[in-house]
PDB file of C-alpha atoms in Angstrom:
ATOM      1  CA  MET S   1     138.098 279.957  66.508  1.00 40.00           C
ATOM      2  CA  VAL S   2     136.720 283.644  66.940  1.00 39.00           C
ATOM      3  CA  SER S   3     135.672 284.769  70.325  1.00 42.00           C
ATOM      4  CA  GLY S   4     132.084 286.120  71.000  1.00 42.00           C
ATOM      5  CA  MET S   5     133.469 289.674  70.846  1.00 37.00           C
ATOM      6  CA  GLY S   6     135.633 289.147  67.886  1.00 43.00           C
ATOM      7  CA  TYR S   7     132.672 287.623  66.086  1.00 38.00           C
ATOM      8  CA  ARG S   8     130.474 290.635  66.778  1.00 43.00           C
ATOM      9  CA  LYS S   9     133.188 292.884  65.602  1.00 44.00           C
ATOM     10  CA  VAL S  10     133.498 290.794  62.293  1.00 42.00           C
ATOM     11  CA  VAL S  11     129.698 290.835  61.839  1.00 42.00           C
ATOM     12  CA  GLY S  12     129.546 294.635  62.579  1.00 45.00           C
ATOM     13  CA  PHE S  13     132.401 295.200  60.020  1.00 45.00           C
ATOM     14  CA  PHE S  14     130.415 293.384  57.239  1.00 46.00           C
ATOM     15  CA  LEU S  15     127.246 295.124  58.126  1.00 48.00           C
ATOM     16  CA  ILE S  16     128.961 298.547  57.755  1.00 50.00           C
ATOM     17  CA  ALA S  17     130.787 297.412  54.520  1.00 50.00           C
ATOM     18  CA  ILE S  18     127.440 296.730  53.020  1.00 50.00           C
ATOM     19  CA  PHE S  19     125.551 300.000  54.205  1.00 51.00           C
ATOM     20  CA  ALA S  20     128.156 302.214  53.458  1.00 51.00           C
ATOM     21  CA  THR S  21     128.153 301.252  50.118  1.00 51.00           C
ATOM     22  CA  THR S  22     124.375 301.157  49.721  1.00 50.00           C
ATOM     23  CA  VAL S  23     123.031 303.764  51.962  1.00 49.00           C
ATOM     24  CA  LEU S  24     124.959 306.423  49.886  1.00 52.00           C
ATOM     25  CA  ALA S  25     123.779 304.786  46.458  1.00 44.00           C
ATOM     26  CA  ARG S  26     120.165 304.715  47.907  1.00 40.00           C
ATOM     27  CA  ASN S  27     120.070 308.409  49.036  1.00 43.00           C
ATOM     28  CA  ALA S  28     121.832 309.586  45.885  1.00 44.00           C
ATOM     29  CA  TYR S  29     119.546 307.750  43.432  1.00 54.00           C
ATOM     30  CA  ALA S  30     116.224 308.112  45.094  1.00 66.00           C
ATOM     31  CA  VAL S  31     114.570 311.103  43.565  1.00 81.00           C
ATOM     32  CA  ASP S  32     114.645 313.658  46.181  1.00 87.00           C
ATOM     33  CA  LEU S  33     112.633 316.763  45.497  1.00 91.00           C
ATOM     34  CA  ALA S  34     112.624 320.216  46.991  1.00 91.00           C
ATOM     35  CA  PRO S  35     109.378 321.949  47.596  1.00 91.00           C
ATOM     36  CA  LEU S  36     107.946 323.713  44.370  1.00 91.00           C
ATOM     37  CA  ASP S  37     110.091 321.280  42.245  1.00 93.00           C
ATOM     38  CA  GLY S  38     106.705 320.085  40.874  1.00 94.00           C
ATOM     39  CA  VAL S  39     105.712 323.219  39.336  1.00 94.00           C
ATOM     40  CA  ALA S  40     105.900 323.261  35.432  1.00 95.00           C
ATOM     41  CA  PRO S  41     108.516 325.825  34.009  1.00 94.00           C
ATOM     42  CA  PRO S  42     107.506 328.682  31.849  1.00 93.00           C
ATOM     43  CA  PRO S  43     108.024 328.172  28.223  1.00 95.00           C
ATOM     44  CA  GLY S  44     111.302 328.621  26.661  1.00 95.00           C
ATOM     45  CA  VAL S  45     113.184 328.971  30.004  1.00 96.00           C
ATOM     46  CA  LYS S  46     116.819 327.639  30.487  1.00 97.00           C
ATOM     47  CA  GLY S  47     118.646 327.308  33.687  1.00 96.00           C
ATOM     48  CA  ALA S  48     122.117 326.551  35.135  1.00 97.00           C
ATOM     49  CA  SER S  49     122.802 325.865  39.065  1.00 98.00           C
ATOM     50  CA  ILE S  50     125.596 324.899  41.058  1.00 98.00           C
ATOM     51  CA  ALA S  51     124.818 322.813  44.134  1.00 97.00           C
ATOM     52  CA  LEU S  52     127.301 322.167  47.261  1.00 98.00           C
ATOM     53  CA  GLY S  53     126.303 319.502  49.514  1.00 96.00           C
ATOM     54  CA  TYR S  54     127.680 317.677  52.713  1.00 96.00           C
ATOM     55  CA  ARG S  55     126.267 314.551  54.363  1.00 92.00           C
ATOM     56  CA  SER S  56     127.506 312.728  57.445  1.00 90.00           C
ATOM     57  CA  PHE S  57     126.725 309.058  58.718  1.00 86.00           C
ATOM     58  CA  ASP S  58     127.438 308.424  62.386  1.00 84.00           C
ATOM     59  CA  GLU S  59     125.440 305.214  63.245  1.00 83.00           C
ATOM     60  CA  ALA S  60     124.448 301.903  61.723  1.00 83.00           C
ATOM     61  CA  TYR S  61     121.155 300.135  62.301  1.00 83.00           C
ATOM     62  CA  VAL S  62     119.919 296.671  61.755  1.00 82.00           C
ATOM     63  CA  ALA S  63     116.473 295.547  62.115  1.00 80.00           C
ATOM     64  CA  GLY S  64     115.880 298.931  63.882  1.00 80.00           C
ATOM     65  CA  VAL S  65     118.702 298.277  66.457  1.00 85.00           C
ATOM     66  CA  LYS S  66     121.547 300.549  66.739  1.00 84.00           C
ATOM     67  CA  GLN S  67     124.949 298.600  66.210  1.00 84.00           C
ATOM     68  CA  PRO S  68     128.063 299.100  68.503  1.00 84.00           C
ATOM     69  CA  THR S  69     130.296 299.376  65.701  1.00 78.00           C
ATOM     70  CA  GLU S  70     131.677 302.882  65.400  1.00 76.00           C
ATOM     71  CA  VAL S  71     130.931 304.705  62.216  1.00 78.00           C
ATOM     72  CA  SER S  72     132.326 307.935  60.835  1.00 79.00           C
ATOM     73  CA  LEU S  73     131.661 308.777  57.130  1.00 84.00           C
ATOM     74  CA  ARG S  74     131.645 312.197  55.234  1.00 89.00           C
ATOM     75  CA  ALA S  75     130.490 313.036  51.839  1.00 91.00           C
ATOM     76  CA  ARG S  76     131.016 316.205  49.983  1.00 94.00           C
ATOM     77  CA  THR S  77     129.689 317.090  46.448  1.00 96.00           C
ATOM     78  CA  ALA S  78     129.543 320.042  44.124  1.00 97.00           C
ATOM     79  CA  ALA S  79     127.326 319.476  41.018  1.00 97.00           C
ATOM     80  CA  LEU S  80     126.767 321.620  37.925  1.00 98.00           C
ATOM     81  CA  ARG S  81     123.258 321.504  36.544  1.00 98.00           C
ATOM     82  CA  VAL S  82     122.060 322.653  33.303  1.00 98.00           C
ATOM     83  CA  GLY S  83     118.654 322.166  31.826  1.00 97.00           C
ATOM     84  CA  THR S  84     116.191 323.801  29.444  1.00 97.00           C
ATOM     85  CA  TYR S  85     112.665 323.591  28.589  1.00 97.00           C
ATOM     86  CA  VAL S  86     111.324 320.964  26.087  1.00 95.00           C
ATOM     87  CA  PRO S  87     107.982 320.889  24.860  1.00 95.00           C
ATOM     88  CA  VAL S  88     106.311 317.553  24.450  1.00 95.00           C
ATOM     89  CA  GLY S  89     103.671 318.065  21.754  1.00 93.00           C
ATOM     90  CA  ARG S  90     101.648 320.830  23.429  1.00 94.00           C
ATOM     91  CA  LEU S  91     102.711 319.761  27.122  1.00 97.00           C
ATOM     92  CA  PRO S  92     105.288 321.516  29.109  1.00 97.00           C
ATOM     93  CA  GLY S  93     108.509 319.570  29.524  1.00 97.00           C
ATOM     94  CA  TYR S  94     112.118 320.309  31.018  1.00 97.00           C
ATOM     95  CA  PHE S  95     115.348 318.246  30.493  1.00 97.00           C
ATOM     96  CA  TYR S  96     118.444 318.542  32.755  1.00 97.00           C
ATOM     97  CA  ALA S  97     121.774 317.044  33.305  1.00 98.00           C
ATOM     98  CA  ASP S  98     123.817 316.862  36.494  1.00 97.00           C
ATOM     99  CA  PHE S  99     127.640 316.812  36.625  1.00 97.00           C
ATOM    100  CA  PRO S 100     128.931 316.121  39.949  1.00 97.00           C
ATOM    101  CA  TYR S 101     132.202 315.986  41.731  1.00 97.00           C
ATOM    102  CA  VAL S 102     132.357 313.725  44.911  1.00 95.00           C
ATOM    103  CA  GLU S 103     134.878 313.663  47.789  1.00 93.00           C
ATOM    104  CA  LEU S 104     134.278 310.832  50.142  1.00 86.00           C
ATOM    105  CA  ASP S 105     136.456 310.598  53.200  1.00 81.00           C
ATOM    106  CA  GLY S 106     139.606 311.898  51.288  1.00 76.00           C
ATOM    107  CA  ASN S 107     138.829 310.010  47.835  1.00 86.00           C
ATOM    108  CA  ASP S 108     137.794 312.546  45.523  1.00 92.00           C
ATOM    109  CA  GLY S 109     136.887 312.516  41.780  1.00 95.00           C
ATOM    110  CA  VAL S 110     134.339 312.792  38.879  1.00 96.00           C
ATOM    111  CA  GLY S 111     130.862 311.349  40.037  1.00 95.00           C
ATOM    112  CA  ASP S 112     128.205 309.921  37.676  1.00 96.00           C
ATOM    113  CA  VAL S 113     126.536 312.050  35.293  1.00 97.00           C
ATOM    114  CA  ALA S 114     122.662 312.052  35.955  1.00 96.00           C
ATOM    115  CA  LEU S 115     120.071 312.777  33.102  1.00 97.00           C
ATOM    116  CA  ALA S 116     116.354 313.795  33.699  1.00 97.00           C
ATOM    117  CA  GLY S 117     113.387 314.781  31.663  1.00 96.00           C
ATOM    118  CA  ALA S 118     109.980 315.655  32.732  1.00 97.00           C
ATOM    119  CA  VAL S 119     106.633 316.256  31.449  1.00 97.00           C
ATOM    120  CA  TRP S 120     103.479 317.680  32.875  1.00 98.00           C
ATOM    121  CA  PRO S 121     100.127 316.055  31.340  1.00 98.00           C
ATOM    122  CA  TYR S 122      98.204 318.662  33.199  1.00 97.00           C
ATOM    123  CA  ALA S 123      99.336 322.114  34.325  1.00 96.00           C
ATOM    124  CA  ASN S 124      97.012 324.782  35.333  1.00 96.00           C
ATOM    125  CA  LYS S 125      98.763 328.083  36.502  1.00 93.00           C
ATOM    126  CA  GLU S 126      95.550 329.598  37.633  1.00 93.00           C
ATOM    127  CA  SER S 127      94.820 327.016  40.098  1.00 94.00           C
ATOM    128  CA  GLY S 128      98.346 326.066  40.895  1.00 95.00           C
ATOM    129  CA  THR S 129      97.547 322.175  39.997  1.00 97.00           C
ATOM    130  CA  TYR S 130     100.402 320.350  38.259  1.00 97.00           C
ATOM    131  CA  PHE S 131     100.594 316.644  37.777  1.00 97.00           C
ATOM    132  CA  GLY S 132     103.962 315.445  36.316  1.00 97.00           C
ATOM    133  CA  ILE S 133     105.738 312.388  35.193  1.00 97.00           C
ATOM    134  CA  ALA S 134     109.548 312.359  34.961  1.00 97.00           C
ATOM    135  CA  GLY S 135     112.348 309.810  34.221  1.00 97.00           C
ATOM    136  CA  TYR S 136     115.787 309.825  35.449  1.00 97.00           C
ATOM    137  CA  LEU S 137     118.885 307.825  34.154  1.00 96.00           C
ATOM    138  CA  VAL S 138     122.374 307.863  36.159  1.00 96.00           C
ATOM    139  CA  LEU S 139     125.255 306.702  34.017  1.00 97.00           C
ATOM    140  CA  PRO S 140     128.341 304.903  35.373  1.00 96.00           C
ATOM    141  CA  THR S 141     130.694 307.639  33.995  1.00 96.00           C
ATOM    142  CA  GLY S 142     132.461 308.423  37.166  1.00 96.00           C
ATOM    143  CA  ASP S 143     135.865 307.635  38.727  1.00 96.00           C
ATOM    144  CA  TYR S 144     135.903 304.048  40.088  1.00 95.00           C
ATOM    145  CA  ASP S 145     138.568 301.888  41.263  1.00 94.00           C
ATOM    146  CA  VAL S 146     137.368 298.327  42.581  1.00 94.00           C
ATOM    147  CA  GLU S 147     140.327 298.460  45.060  1.00 92.00           C
ATOM    148  CA  ASN S 148     138.659 301.170  46.892  1.00 90.00           C
ATOM    149  CA  THR S 149     135.655 298.897  47.682  1.00 89.00           C
ATOM    150  CA  LEU S 150     137.728 296.844  50.072  1.00 86.00           C
ATOM    151  CA  GLY S 151     135.881 297.208  53.445  1.00 76.00           C
ATOM    152  CA  LEU S 152     134.155 300.576  52.789  1.00 74.00           C
ATOM    153  CA  ASN S 153     133.351 301.632  49.443  1.00 81.00           C
ATOM    154  CA  ARG S 154     134.944 305.225  49.101  1.00 85.00           C
ATOM    155  CA  ASN S 155     134.253 305.519  45.133  1.00 91.00           C
ATOM    156  CA  PRO S 156     132.706 308.799  43.665  1.00 93.00           C
ATOM    157  CA  SER S 157     131.043 306.504  41.121  1.00 94.00           C
ATOM    158  CA  GLY S 158     128.660 303.436  41.534  1.00 92.00           C
ATOM    159  CA  ASN S 159     129.978 301.789  38.654  1.00 96.00           C
ATOM    160  CA  ARG S 160     126.304 300.940  37.690  1.00 96.00           C
ATOM    161  CA  ALA S 161     123.418 302.322  35.584  1.00 97.00           C
ATOM    162  CA  VAL S 162     120.192 303.536  37.742  1.00 96.00           C
ATOM    163  CA  GLY S 163     116.908 304.373  36.392  1.00 96.00           C
ATOM    164  CA  ALA S 164     114.047 305.835  38.006  1.00 96.00           C
ATOM    165  CA  LEU S 165     110.419 306.829  37.256  1.00 97.00           C
ATOM    166  CA  GLN S 166     108.536 309.302  39.039  1.00 97.00           C
ATOM    167  CA  THR S 167     105.033 310.911  39.242  1.00 97.00           C
ATOM    168  CA  GLY S 168     103.890 313.914  41.185  1.00 96.00           C
ATOM    169  CA  LEU S 169     101.177 316.331  42.133  1.00 97.00           C
ATOM    170  CA  ASN S 170     101.596 319.682  43.098  1.00 97.00           C
ATOM    171  CA  GLN S 171      98.617 321.889  44.345  1.00 97.00           C
ATOM    172  CA  ARG S 172      98.213 325.288  45.743  1.00 96.00           C
ATOM    173  CA  LEU S 173      96.342 325.765  48.913  1.00 94.00           C
ATOM    174  CA  TYR S 174      94.724 329.009  49.675  1.00 83.00           C
ATOM    175  CA  ASN S 175      97.072 332.124  48.557  1.00 84.00           C
ATOM    176  CA  ARG S 176     100.311 331.166  49.720  1.00 92.00           C
ATOM    177  CA  PHE S 177     100.675 327.419  50.936  1.00 96.00           C
ATOM    178  CA  ASN S 178     101.739 324.816  48.508  1.00 97.00           C
ATOM    179  CA  LEU S 179     101.353 320.678  48.742  1.00 97.00           C
ATOM    180  CA  GLN S 180     103.558 318.568  46.744  1.00 97.00           C
ATOM    181  CA  VAL S 181     103.460 314.847  46.842  1.00 97.00           C
ATOM    182  CA  ALA S 182     105.491 312.376  44.710  1.00 97.00           C
ATOM    183  CA  VAL S 183     106.257 308.599  44.517  1.00 97.00           C
ATOM    184  CA  ASP S 184     109.107 306.883  42.377  1.00 96.00           C
ATOM    185  CA  VAL S 185     110.586 303.605  41.963  1.00 96.00           C
ATOM    186  CA  ALA S 186     114.489 303.153  40.996  1.00 96.00           C
ATOM    187  CA  VAL S 187     116.088 300.102  39.534  1.00 96.00           C
ATOM    188  CA  PHE S 188     119.876 299.207  39.453  1.00 96.00           C
ATOM    189  CA  GLU S 189     122.087 297.383  37.310  1.00 96.00           C
ATOM    190  CA  ASP S 190     124.594 295.085  38.796  1.00 96.00           C
ATOM    191  CA  ASN S 191     128.109 296.139  39.834  1.00 96.00           C
ATOM    192  CA  ASP S 192     130.494 293.314  38.625  1.00 96.00           C
ATOM    193  CA  GLU S 193     133.439 294.679  40.380  1.00 95.00           C
ATOM    194  CA  TYR S 194     133.003 294.764  43.993  1.00 94.00           C
ATOM    195  CA  PHE S 195     135.044 293.560  46.868  1.00 91.00           C
ATOM    196  CA  GLY S 196     133.152 294.614  50.262  1.00 86.00           C
ATOM    197  CA  SER S 197     133.859 292.315  53.042  1.00 83.00           C
ATOM    198  CA  SER S 198     135.363 289.542  50.608  1.00 86.00           C
ATOM    199  CA  LEU S 199     138.961 289.280  49.254  1.00 88.00           C
ATOM    200  CA  GLN S 200     137.506 288.220  45.934  1.00 91.00           C
ATOM    201  CA  ILE S 201     136.105 290.380  43.524  1.00 94.00           C
ATOM    202  CA  GLY S 202     132.520 289.788  43.058  1.00 93.00           C
ATOM    203  CA  THR S 203     129.016 291.338  42.157  1.00 95.00           C
ATOM    204  CA  PHE S 204     127.132 293.913  44.117  1.00 94.00           C
ATOM    205  CA  GLU S 205     123.089 293.739  43.210  1.00 95.00           C
ATOM    206  CA  GLN S 206     120.242 295.666  44.662  1.00 94.00           C
ATOM    207  CA  ARG S 207     116.552 295.107  44.292  1.00 95.00           C
ATOM    208  CA  SER S 208     114.284 298.069  43.168  1.00 95.00           C
ATOM    209  CA  LEU S 209     113.603 300.794  45.772  1.00 94.00           C
ATOM    210  CA  VAL S 210     110.355 302.552  46.435  1.00 95.00           C
ATOM    211  CA  SER S 211     110.212 306.315  47.525  1.00 95.00           C
ATOM    212  CA  TRP S 212     107.572 308.662  48.388  1.00 95.00           C
ATOM    213  CA  GLN S 213     107.753 312.194  49.692  1.00 97.00           C
ATOM    214  CA  ALA S 214     105.595 315.404  50.469  1.00 97.00           C
ATOM    215  CA  ALA S 215     106.278 318.919  51.120  1.00 97.00           C
ATOM    216  CA  LEU S 216     104.542 321.765  52.347  1.00 97.00           C
ATOM    217  CA  SER S 217     105.923 325.392  51.537  1.00 97.00           C
ATOM    218  CA  TYR S 218     104.740 328.856  52.212  1.00 97.00           C
ATOM    219  CA  GLN S 219     105.366 331.947  49.856  1.00 95.00           C
ATOM    220  CA  TRP S 220     106.080 334.768  52.320  1.00 96.00           C
ATOM    221  CA  SER S 221     106.798 336.973  49.513  1.00 95.00           C
ATOM    222  CA  ARG S 222     107.277 336.811  45.542  1.00 91.00           C
ATOM    223  CA  ALA S 223     111.131 336.613  46.642  1.00 95.00           C
ATOM    224  CA  PHE S 224     111.154 334.499  49.602  1.00 97.00           C
ATOM    225  CA  ALA S 225     109.522 330.811  50.485  1.00 97.00           C
ATOM    226  CA  THR S 226     110.043 328.399  53.131  1.00 98.00           C
ATOM    227  CA  GLY S 227     108.927 324.549  53.648  1.00 97.00           C
ATOM    228  CA  VAL S 228     109.018 321.333  55.343  1.00 97.00           C
ATOM    229  CA  SER S 229     109.367 317.919  53.775  1.00 97.00           C
ATOM    230  CA  TYR S 230     109.046 314.174  54.638  1.00 97.00           C
ATOM    231  CA  PHE S 231     110.844 311.353  52.778  1.00 94.00           C
ATOM    232  CA  ASN S 232     110.250 307.454  53.063  1.00 94.00           C
ATOM    233  CA  ASN S 233     112.379 304.714  51.430  1.00 90.00           C
ATOM    234  CA  SER S 234     111.462 300.965  51.235  1.00 91.00           C
ATOM    235  CA  GLY S 235     112.789 298.037  49.530  1.00 92.00           C
ATOM    236  CA  GLY S 236     116.305 297.928  47.829  1.00 90.00           C
ATOM    237  CA  GLU S 237     117.548 294.794  49.482  1.00 90.00           C
ATOM    238  CA  VAL S 238     121.241 293.953  48.510  1.00 90.00           C
ATOM    239  CA  ARG S 239     123.391 291.177  48.260  1.00 91.00           C
ATOM    240  CA  THR S 240     127.074 290.486  47.159  1.00 91.00           C
ATOM    241  CA  HIS S 241     128.946 287.752  45.752  1.00 91.00           C
ATOM    242  CA  GLY S 242     125.688 285.778  45.327  1.00 92.00           C
ATOM    243  CA  GLY S 243     124.846 285.661  48.889  1.00 91.00           C
ATOM    244  CA  PRO S 244     121.556 286.171  50.628  1.00 91.00           C
ATOM    245  CA  TRP S 245     119.551 289.117  50.158  1.00 91.00           C
ATOM    246  CA  SER S 246     119.681 291.581  53.229  1.00 85.00           C
ATOM    247  CA  GLY S 247     119.208 295.048  54.511  1.00 81.00           C
ATOM    248  CA  GLU S 248     115.775 296.033  53.311  1.00 85.00           C
ATOM    249  CA  VAL S 249     115.145 299.850  53.674  1.00 83.00           C
ATOM    250  CA  GLN S 250     112.524 301.084  55.740  1.00 84.00           C
ATOM    251  CA  ASN S 251     113.727 304.388  56.494  1.00 87.00           C
ATOM    252  CA  GLU S 252     112.297 307.915  57.077  1.00 91.00           C
ATOM    253  CA  ARG S 253     113.572 311.341  56.927  1.00 92.00           C
ATOM    254  CA  VAL S 254     112.444 314.966  57.456  1.00 95.00           C
ATOM    255  CA  GLY S 255     113.788 318.386  56.041  1.00 95.00           C
ATOM    256  CA  LEU S 256     113.770 322.067  56.233  1.00 97.00           C
ATOM    257  CA  TRP S 257     113.824 324.283  53.116  1.00 97.00           C
ATOM    258  CA  VAL S 258     114.536 327.954  52.302  1.00 98.00           C
ATOM    259  CA  ARG S 259     114.514 329.718  48.998  1.00 97.00           C
ATOM    260  CA  ALA S 260     115.208 333.342  48.118  1.00 97.00           C
ATOM    261  CA  ALA S 261     115.104 335.295  44.964  1.00 96.00           C
ATOM    262  CA  LEU S 262     118.137 337.533  44.482  1.00 95.00           C
ATOM    263  CA  SER S 263     116.759 339.011  41.295  1.00 94.00           C
ATOM    264  CA  PRO S 264     113.947 337.827  39.001  1.00 90.00           C
ATOM    265  CA  ARG S 265     116.481 335.307  37.160  1.00 94.00           C
ATOM    266  CA  MET S 266     118.576 334.064  40.096  1.00 96.00           C
ATOM    267  CA  THR S 267     117.762 332.284  43.329  1.00 97.00           C
ATOM    268  CA  VAL S 268     119.369 330.654  46.184  1.00 98.00           C
ATOM    269  CA  ALA S 269     118.162 327.720  48.152  1.00 98.00           C
ATOM    270  CA  LEU S 270     119.189 326.061  51.377  1.00 98.00           C
ATOM    271  CA  ASN S 271     117.821 322.507  52.239  1.00 96.00           C
ATOM    272  CA  TYR S 272     118.564 320.692  55.496  1.00 96.00           C
ATOM    273  CA  LYS S 273     117.447 317.080  56.018  1.00 93.00           C
ATOM    274  CA  GLN S 274     118.040 314.557  58.950  1.00 90.00           C
ATOM    275  CA  ALA S 275     116.869 310.849  59.530  1.00 87.00           C
ATOM    276  CA  ILE S 276     114.329 310.211  62.076  1.00 88.00           C
ATOM    277  CA  ASP S 277     113.668 306.219  61.749  1.00 85.00           C
ATOM    278  CA  ILE S 278     116.238 303.840  60.226  1.00 83.00           C
ATOM    279  CA  GLN S 279     115.567 300.178  60.244  1.00 81.00           C
ATOM    280  CA  ASN S 280     118.537 299.065  58.185  1.00 79.00           C
ATOM    281  CA  GLY S 281     121.680 301.247  56.963  1.00 78.00           C
ATOM    282  CA  LEU S 282     123.580 304.141  58.130  1.00 80.00           C
ATOM    283  CA  SER S 283     121.702 307.025  59.970  1.00 79.00           C
ATOM    284  CA  GLU S 284     122.065 310.284  58.181  1.00 81.00           C
ATOM    285  CA  ALA S 285     123.104 312.728  61.046  1.00 82.00           C
ATOM    286  CA  ASP S 286     123.290 315.867  58.785  1.00 86.00           C
ATOM    287  CA  ASN S 287     122.483 316.294  54.942  1.00 93.00           C
ATOM    288  CA  ILE S 288     122.808 319.902  53.856  1.00 96.00           C
ATOM    289  CA  GLN S 289     122.560 321.305  50.419  1.00 97.00           C
ATOM    290  CA  PHE S 290     123.111 324.796  49.161  1.00 98.00           C
ATOM    291  CA  ARG S 291     121.973 325.635  45.462  1.00 98.00           C
ATOM    292  CA  ILE S 292     122.500 328.815  43.485  1.00 98.00           C
ATOM    293  CA  ALA S 293     120.380 328.834  40.104  1.00 97.00           C
ATOM    294  CA  ARG S 294     120.456 331.252  37.165  1.00 97.00           C
ATOM    295  CA  TYR S 295     117.573 331.111  34.616  1.00 95.00           C
ATOM    296  CA  PHE S 296     117.629 332.504  31.066  1.00 93.00           C
TER     297      PHE S 296
END
């Protein structure tokens, strides 16, 4: 018979096994925008960028209560993004593809390819008003080994397709301020090759995840801008091996953003985010991304 302390450790291990799998997936597949991403690009532009990211998780929460089980999870990513202006009739549009490489606590490999397309039904450069609609598709093309899902899932790939639909509004305020708001919903395919806390391969399922976000930026000059952001997730309950649904997301995060133009066609950006309220899942202690982009 398991002692009281032993029982709590078993339960804690089970929760972290689930959360380590799902929190990384939730954050990766929620459509996380940077300030000014909602501005339609100029006609004919093409772009390529390299993004380097680092994320760390150090605490687990259940129903808003911090769990005693120790957590230490680190993720590093490098992603190549290539995109091009694609008009949709007379409307501005943009399409891009992300090709990531992921290192998750010593297990590294190719991540899942992500495709995105956006169209702006309304784009007014003079007033700085842009209303856009975007679709996202993550394909299970990365490295995946079911053995790496025993306990904590440390696979570069999610081994499932993910789709998301987003709509957003960008509005220039006064001369230099810019407000951006967006909402999206993500849906997930099942992963039929998953261990988790079980010794038998089963199915990992996740319900739809709803996210909304807002960002306020300030253009100090034509070459330099800063911003702050707020992000909120809800939904996304999970289950494995046909068990009960659990772990509803009700999480909040804030961020700081800096972008500088090195030339008329090259920019660098730094984004730092941190969780401020976690109801279920792993608390994101640090989320840092550096991106350098070149436009043609």
